[in-house]
Coordinates of C-alpha atoms (C1' of nucleotides) in Angstrom, one line a residue:
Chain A
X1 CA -2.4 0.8 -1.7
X2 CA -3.5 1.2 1.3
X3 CA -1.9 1.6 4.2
X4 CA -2.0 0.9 7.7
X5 CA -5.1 3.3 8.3
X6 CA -6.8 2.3 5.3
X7 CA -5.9 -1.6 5.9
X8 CA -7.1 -1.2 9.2
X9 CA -10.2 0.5 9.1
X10 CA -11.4 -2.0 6.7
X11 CA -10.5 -5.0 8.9
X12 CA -12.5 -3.0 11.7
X13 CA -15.6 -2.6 9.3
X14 CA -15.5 -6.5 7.8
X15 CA -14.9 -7.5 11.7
X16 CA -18.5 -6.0 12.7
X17 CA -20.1 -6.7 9.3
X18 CA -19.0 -10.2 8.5
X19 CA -17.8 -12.1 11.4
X20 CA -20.2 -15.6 12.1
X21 CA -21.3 -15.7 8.4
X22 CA -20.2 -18.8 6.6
X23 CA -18.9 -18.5 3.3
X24 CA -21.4 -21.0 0.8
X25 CA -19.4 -20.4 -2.2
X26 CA -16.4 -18.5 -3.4
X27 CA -16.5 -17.2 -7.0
X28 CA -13.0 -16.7 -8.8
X29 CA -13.7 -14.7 -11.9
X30 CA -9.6 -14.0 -11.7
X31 CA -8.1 -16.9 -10.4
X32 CA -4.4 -15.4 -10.4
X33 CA -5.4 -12.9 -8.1
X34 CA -5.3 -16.4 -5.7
X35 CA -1.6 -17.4 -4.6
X36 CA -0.8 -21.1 -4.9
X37 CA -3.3 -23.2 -6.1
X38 CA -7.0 -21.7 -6.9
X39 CA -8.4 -25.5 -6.4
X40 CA -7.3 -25.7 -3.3
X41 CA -8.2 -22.1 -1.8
X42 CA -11.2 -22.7 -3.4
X43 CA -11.4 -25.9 -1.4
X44 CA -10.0 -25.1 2.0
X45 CA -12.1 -21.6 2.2
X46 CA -15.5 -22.8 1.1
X47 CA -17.7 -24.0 3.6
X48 CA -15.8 -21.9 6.4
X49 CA -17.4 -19.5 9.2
X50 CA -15.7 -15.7 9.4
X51 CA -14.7 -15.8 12.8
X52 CA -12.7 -12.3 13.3
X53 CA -11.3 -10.3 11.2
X54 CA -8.1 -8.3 12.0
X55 CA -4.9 -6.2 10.4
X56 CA -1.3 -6.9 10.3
X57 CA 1.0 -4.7 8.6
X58 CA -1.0 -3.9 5.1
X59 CA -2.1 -7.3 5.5
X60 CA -5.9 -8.2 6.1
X61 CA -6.2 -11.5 8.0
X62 CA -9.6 -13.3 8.6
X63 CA -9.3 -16.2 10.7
X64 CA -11.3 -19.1 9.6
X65 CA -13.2 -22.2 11.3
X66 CA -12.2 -24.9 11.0
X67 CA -9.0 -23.2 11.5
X68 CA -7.7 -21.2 8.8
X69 CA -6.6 -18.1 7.7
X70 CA -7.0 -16.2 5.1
X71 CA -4.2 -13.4 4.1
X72 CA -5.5 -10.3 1.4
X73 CA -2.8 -8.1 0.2
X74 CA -4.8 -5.3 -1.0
X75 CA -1.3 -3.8 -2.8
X76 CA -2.1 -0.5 -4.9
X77 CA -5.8 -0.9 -6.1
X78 CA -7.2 -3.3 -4.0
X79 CA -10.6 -3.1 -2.3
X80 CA -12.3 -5.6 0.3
X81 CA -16.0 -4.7 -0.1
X82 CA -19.2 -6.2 1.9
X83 CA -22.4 -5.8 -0.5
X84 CA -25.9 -6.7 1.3
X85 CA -27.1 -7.3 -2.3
X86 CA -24.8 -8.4 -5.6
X87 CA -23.3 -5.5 -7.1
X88 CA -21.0 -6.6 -10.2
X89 CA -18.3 -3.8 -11.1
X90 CA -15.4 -4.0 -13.3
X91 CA -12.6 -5.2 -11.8
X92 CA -14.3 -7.8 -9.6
X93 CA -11.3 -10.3 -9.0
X94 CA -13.2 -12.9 -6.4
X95 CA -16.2 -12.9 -4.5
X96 CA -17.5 -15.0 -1.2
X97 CA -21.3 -15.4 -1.1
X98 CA -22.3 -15.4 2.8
X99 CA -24.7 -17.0 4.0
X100 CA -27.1 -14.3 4.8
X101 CA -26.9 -13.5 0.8
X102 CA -24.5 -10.5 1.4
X103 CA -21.2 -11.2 -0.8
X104 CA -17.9 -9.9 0.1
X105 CA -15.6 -8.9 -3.2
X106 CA -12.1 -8.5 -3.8
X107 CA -11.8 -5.9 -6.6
X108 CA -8.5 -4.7 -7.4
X109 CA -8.0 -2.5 -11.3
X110 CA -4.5 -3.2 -11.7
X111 CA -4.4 -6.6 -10.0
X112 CA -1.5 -6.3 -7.6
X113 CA -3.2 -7.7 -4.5
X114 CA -3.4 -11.2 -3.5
X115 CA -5.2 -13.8 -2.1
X116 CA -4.1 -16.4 -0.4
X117 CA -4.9 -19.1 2.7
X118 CA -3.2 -20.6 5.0
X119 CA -3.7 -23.9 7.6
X120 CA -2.4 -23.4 11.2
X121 CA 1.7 -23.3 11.4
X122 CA 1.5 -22.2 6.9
X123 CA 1.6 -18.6 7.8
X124 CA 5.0 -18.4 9.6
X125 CA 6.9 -20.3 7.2
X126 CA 5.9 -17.4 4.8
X127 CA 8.9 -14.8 4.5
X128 CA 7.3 -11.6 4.0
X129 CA 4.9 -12.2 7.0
X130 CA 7.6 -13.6 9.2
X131 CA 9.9 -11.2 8.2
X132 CA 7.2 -8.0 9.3
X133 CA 8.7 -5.6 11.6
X134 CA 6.5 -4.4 14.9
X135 CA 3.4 -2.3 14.8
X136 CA 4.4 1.2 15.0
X137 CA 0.9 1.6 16.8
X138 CA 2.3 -1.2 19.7
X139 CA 5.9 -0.7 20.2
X140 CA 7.7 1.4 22.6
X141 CA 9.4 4.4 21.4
X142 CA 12.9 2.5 22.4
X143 CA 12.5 0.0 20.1
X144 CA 11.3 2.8 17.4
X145 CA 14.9 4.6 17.5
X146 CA 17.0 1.3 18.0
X147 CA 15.3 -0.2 14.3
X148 CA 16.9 3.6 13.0
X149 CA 19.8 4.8 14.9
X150 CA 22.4 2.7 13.1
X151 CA 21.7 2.5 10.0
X152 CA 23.1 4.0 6.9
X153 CA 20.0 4.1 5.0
X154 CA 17.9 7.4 4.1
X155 CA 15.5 7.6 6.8
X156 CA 12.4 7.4 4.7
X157 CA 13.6 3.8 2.9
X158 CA 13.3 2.4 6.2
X159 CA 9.9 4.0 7.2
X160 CA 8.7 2.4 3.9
X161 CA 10.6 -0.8 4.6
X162 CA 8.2 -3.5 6.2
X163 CA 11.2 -5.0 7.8
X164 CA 11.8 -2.6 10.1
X165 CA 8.3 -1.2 11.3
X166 CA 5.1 -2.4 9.7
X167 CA 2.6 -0.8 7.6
X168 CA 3.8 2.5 7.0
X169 CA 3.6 3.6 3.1
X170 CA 4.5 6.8 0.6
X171 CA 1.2 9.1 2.3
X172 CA 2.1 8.3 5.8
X173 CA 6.3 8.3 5.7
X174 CA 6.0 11.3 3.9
X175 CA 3.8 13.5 6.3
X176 CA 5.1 11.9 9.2
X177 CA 8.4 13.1 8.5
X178 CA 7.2 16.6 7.7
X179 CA 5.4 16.7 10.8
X180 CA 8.7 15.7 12.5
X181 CA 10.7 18.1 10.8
X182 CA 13.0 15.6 9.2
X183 CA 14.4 15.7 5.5
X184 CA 13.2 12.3 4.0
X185 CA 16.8 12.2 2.4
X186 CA 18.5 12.2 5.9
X187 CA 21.2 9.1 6.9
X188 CA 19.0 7.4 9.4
X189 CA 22.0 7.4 11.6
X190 CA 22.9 11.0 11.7
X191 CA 19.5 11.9 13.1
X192 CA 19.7 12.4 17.0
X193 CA 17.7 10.4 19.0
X194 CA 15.5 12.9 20.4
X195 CA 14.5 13.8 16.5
X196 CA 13.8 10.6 16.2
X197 CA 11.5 10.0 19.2
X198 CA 9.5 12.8 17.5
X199 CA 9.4 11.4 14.5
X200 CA 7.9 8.0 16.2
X201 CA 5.4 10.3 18.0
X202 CA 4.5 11.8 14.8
X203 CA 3.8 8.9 13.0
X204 CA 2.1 7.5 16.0
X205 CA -0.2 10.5 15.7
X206 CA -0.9 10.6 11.6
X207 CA -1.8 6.9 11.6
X208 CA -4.1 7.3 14.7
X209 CA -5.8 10.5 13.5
X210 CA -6.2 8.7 9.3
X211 CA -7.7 6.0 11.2
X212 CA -10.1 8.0 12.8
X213 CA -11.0 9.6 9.7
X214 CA -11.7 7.0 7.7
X215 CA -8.3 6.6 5.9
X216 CA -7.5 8.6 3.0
X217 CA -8.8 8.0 -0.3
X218 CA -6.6 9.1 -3.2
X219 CA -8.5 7.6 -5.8
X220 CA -9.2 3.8 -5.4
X221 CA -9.5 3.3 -2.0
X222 CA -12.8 2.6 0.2
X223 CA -13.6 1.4 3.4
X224 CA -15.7 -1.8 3.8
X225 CA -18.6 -0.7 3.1
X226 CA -17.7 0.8 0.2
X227 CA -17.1 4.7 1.5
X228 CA -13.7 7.2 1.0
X229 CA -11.8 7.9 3.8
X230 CA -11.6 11.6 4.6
X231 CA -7.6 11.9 5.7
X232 CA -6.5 13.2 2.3
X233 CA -8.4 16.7 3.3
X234 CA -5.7 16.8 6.0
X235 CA -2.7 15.9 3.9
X236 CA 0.2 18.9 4.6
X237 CA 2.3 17.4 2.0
X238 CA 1.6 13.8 0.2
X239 CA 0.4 15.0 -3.3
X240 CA 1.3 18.5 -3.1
X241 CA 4.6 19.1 -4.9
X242 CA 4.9 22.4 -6.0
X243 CA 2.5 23.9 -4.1
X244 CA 3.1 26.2 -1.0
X245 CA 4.0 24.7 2.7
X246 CA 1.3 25.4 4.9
X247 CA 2.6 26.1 7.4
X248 CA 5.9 28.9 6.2
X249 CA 4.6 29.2 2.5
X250 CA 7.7 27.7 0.5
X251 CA 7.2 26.0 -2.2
X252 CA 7.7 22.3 -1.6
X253 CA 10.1 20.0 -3.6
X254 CA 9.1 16.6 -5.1
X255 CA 12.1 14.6 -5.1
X256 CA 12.8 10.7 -5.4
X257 CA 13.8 8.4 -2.6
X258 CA 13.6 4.9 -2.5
X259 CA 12.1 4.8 -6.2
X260 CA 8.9 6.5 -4.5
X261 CA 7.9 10.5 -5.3
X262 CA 8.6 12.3 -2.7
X263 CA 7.0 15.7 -1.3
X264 CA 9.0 17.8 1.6
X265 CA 9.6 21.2 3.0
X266 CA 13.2 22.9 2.6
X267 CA 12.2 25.4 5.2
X268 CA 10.4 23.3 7.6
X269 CA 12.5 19.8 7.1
X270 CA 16.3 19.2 7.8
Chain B
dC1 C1' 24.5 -3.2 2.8
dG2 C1' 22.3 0.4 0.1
dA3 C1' 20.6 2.4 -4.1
dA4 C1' 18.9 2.4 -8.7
dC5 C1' 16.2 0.2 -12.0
dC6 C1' 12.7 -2.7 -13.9
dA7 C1' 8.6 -5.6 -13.5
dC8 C1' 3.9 -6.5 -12.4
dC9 C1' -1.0 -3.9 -14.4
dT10 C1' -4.8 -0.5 -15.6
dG11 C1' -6.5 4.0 -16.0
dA12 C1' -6.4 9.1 -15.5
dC13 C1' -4.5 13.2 -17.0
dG14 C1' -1.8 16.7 -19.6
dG15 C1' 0.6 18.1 -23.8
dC16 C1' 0.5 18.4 -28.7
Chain C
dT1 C1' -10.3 13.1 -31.2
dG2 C1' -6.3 10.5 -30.5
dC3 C1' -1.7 9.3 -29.5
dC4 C1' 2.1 9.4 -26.1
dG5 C1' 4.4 10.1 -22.0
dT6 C1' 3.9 10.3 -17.0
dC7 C1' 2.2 9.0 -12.8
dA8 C1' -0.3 6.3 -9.0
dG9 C1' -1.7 4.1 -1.1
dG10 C1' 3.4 -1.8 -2.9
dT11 C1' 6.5 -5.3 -3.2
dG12 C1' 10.2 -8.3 -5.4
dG13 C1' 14.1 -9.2 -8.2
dT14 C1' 18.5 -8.0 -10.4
dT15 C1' 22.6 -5.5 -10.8
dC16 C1' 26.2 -2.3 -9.5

DNA sequence: CGAACCACCTGACGGC
DNA sequence: TGCCGTCAGGTGGTTC
């Protein structure tokens, strides 16, 4: 799926492109792609102005008036797309018709991501929002190594879990650990604290820099307005198992952890 | 608590 | 051509 880039430069774009339209009617070709009741997200949503639109963790949220919000889990394949005009594809899962005749559509192929709305206090008896770590673009570097230094997990299961810091996925844990120098394998709690300041400031840097390009489009992913992110050009590792480092020519090693495929450096990374 | 699987789905790609 | 296995930006559940 997107991550935290993607996630966010896609609540940016739908924040300038959508925000004040009302939503006339909602069309739900796949209703399951809705969690809970379709009837009633049907009938809480419809009707409703866009008032903002912002990014938490992978989440996308677009606050509602009257007050509501509505949460998209975009998950592997998802795509949040404003058309000016109707443009019908394949795997068209939901679509809002604005009140300027623009739609906004929910695609997603293999039908992963979610839908789903919630009235004020709903949100935060939800666990897996609740139980979201901090922003690694808004915490202090403290708090960074105190989620890590004690725990006996590999370091890269807790980059990817959303417990501990938000947002971060298999592109981004990957290259930010390169980047770091750090062995995805590694006992969080064996790594000194000054590696993992670096590794925070690594990350910090990745995600700000994929922002700023647009995100990174694999295969499925596009921005708002329907356009690929440009971050994958800049990938040193993510994807590229086998191939030589760039940056002292070994070959890297693709490796599990964490169920997830897993490219790093046995020269650069320890 | 941590890891290893499987599940949820569709599609692209490589090997034979 | 086509069949088959493998893999893919994520999360959740089960089992050991």
């Amino acid at each position: 799926m997107p991550e935290l880039p993607e996630v966010e430069v896609i609540a940016r774009g739908l924040n300038s492109s959508v925000t004040g339209r009302r939503i006339d009617r909602v069309e739900a070709l796949w209703p399951t792609s809705i969690r809970g009741s379709a009837e009633r997200f049907l009938d809480l949503v419809t009707g409703c102005t866009i008032d903002s639109v912002s990014r938490r963790a992978k989440l996308l949220l677009l606050e509602l008036a009257p007050q509501r919000t509505l949460a998209v889990h975009l998950k592997m394949t998802g795509r949040m797309v404003h058309h000016e005009a109707p443009t019908p594809a394949k795997h068209d899962r939901i679509r809002f018709f604005l009140d300027d005749g623009s739609i906004l559509t929910f695609a997603d192929m293999r039908r992963f991501g979610y839908l789903a709305v919630f009235l004020p206090g709903e949100l935060e008896l939800w666990d897996f929002y609740n139980d979201l770590g901090p922003e690694p673009l808004e915490m202090t570097v403290e708090a960074f190594i105190a989620r890590f230094q004690d725990s006996k997990a590999r370091i890269k299961a807790l980059l990817l879990d959303q417990r501990i810091v938000a947002g971060v996925g298999n592109i981004y844990a990957d290259e930010s650990l390169f980047l770091a120098g750090i062995k995805p394998q590694s006992v969080a709690k064996d790594i000194e604290k000054a590696r993992l300041a670096a590794l925070f400031a690594r990350l910090q840097e990745v995600l700000r820099r994929s922002i700023q390009e647009n995100g990174s489009s694999i295969r499925n992913y596009r921005d708002s307005g329907g356009n690929a992110g440009a971050f994958q050009n800049l990938f040193q590792v993510y994807g590229r198992g086998g191939e030589p480092c760039l940056h002292c020519g070994q070959l890297l090693d693709k490796i599990k952890v964490s169920g997830r495929s897993t490219v790093f450096c046995s020269v650069c990374q320890s």
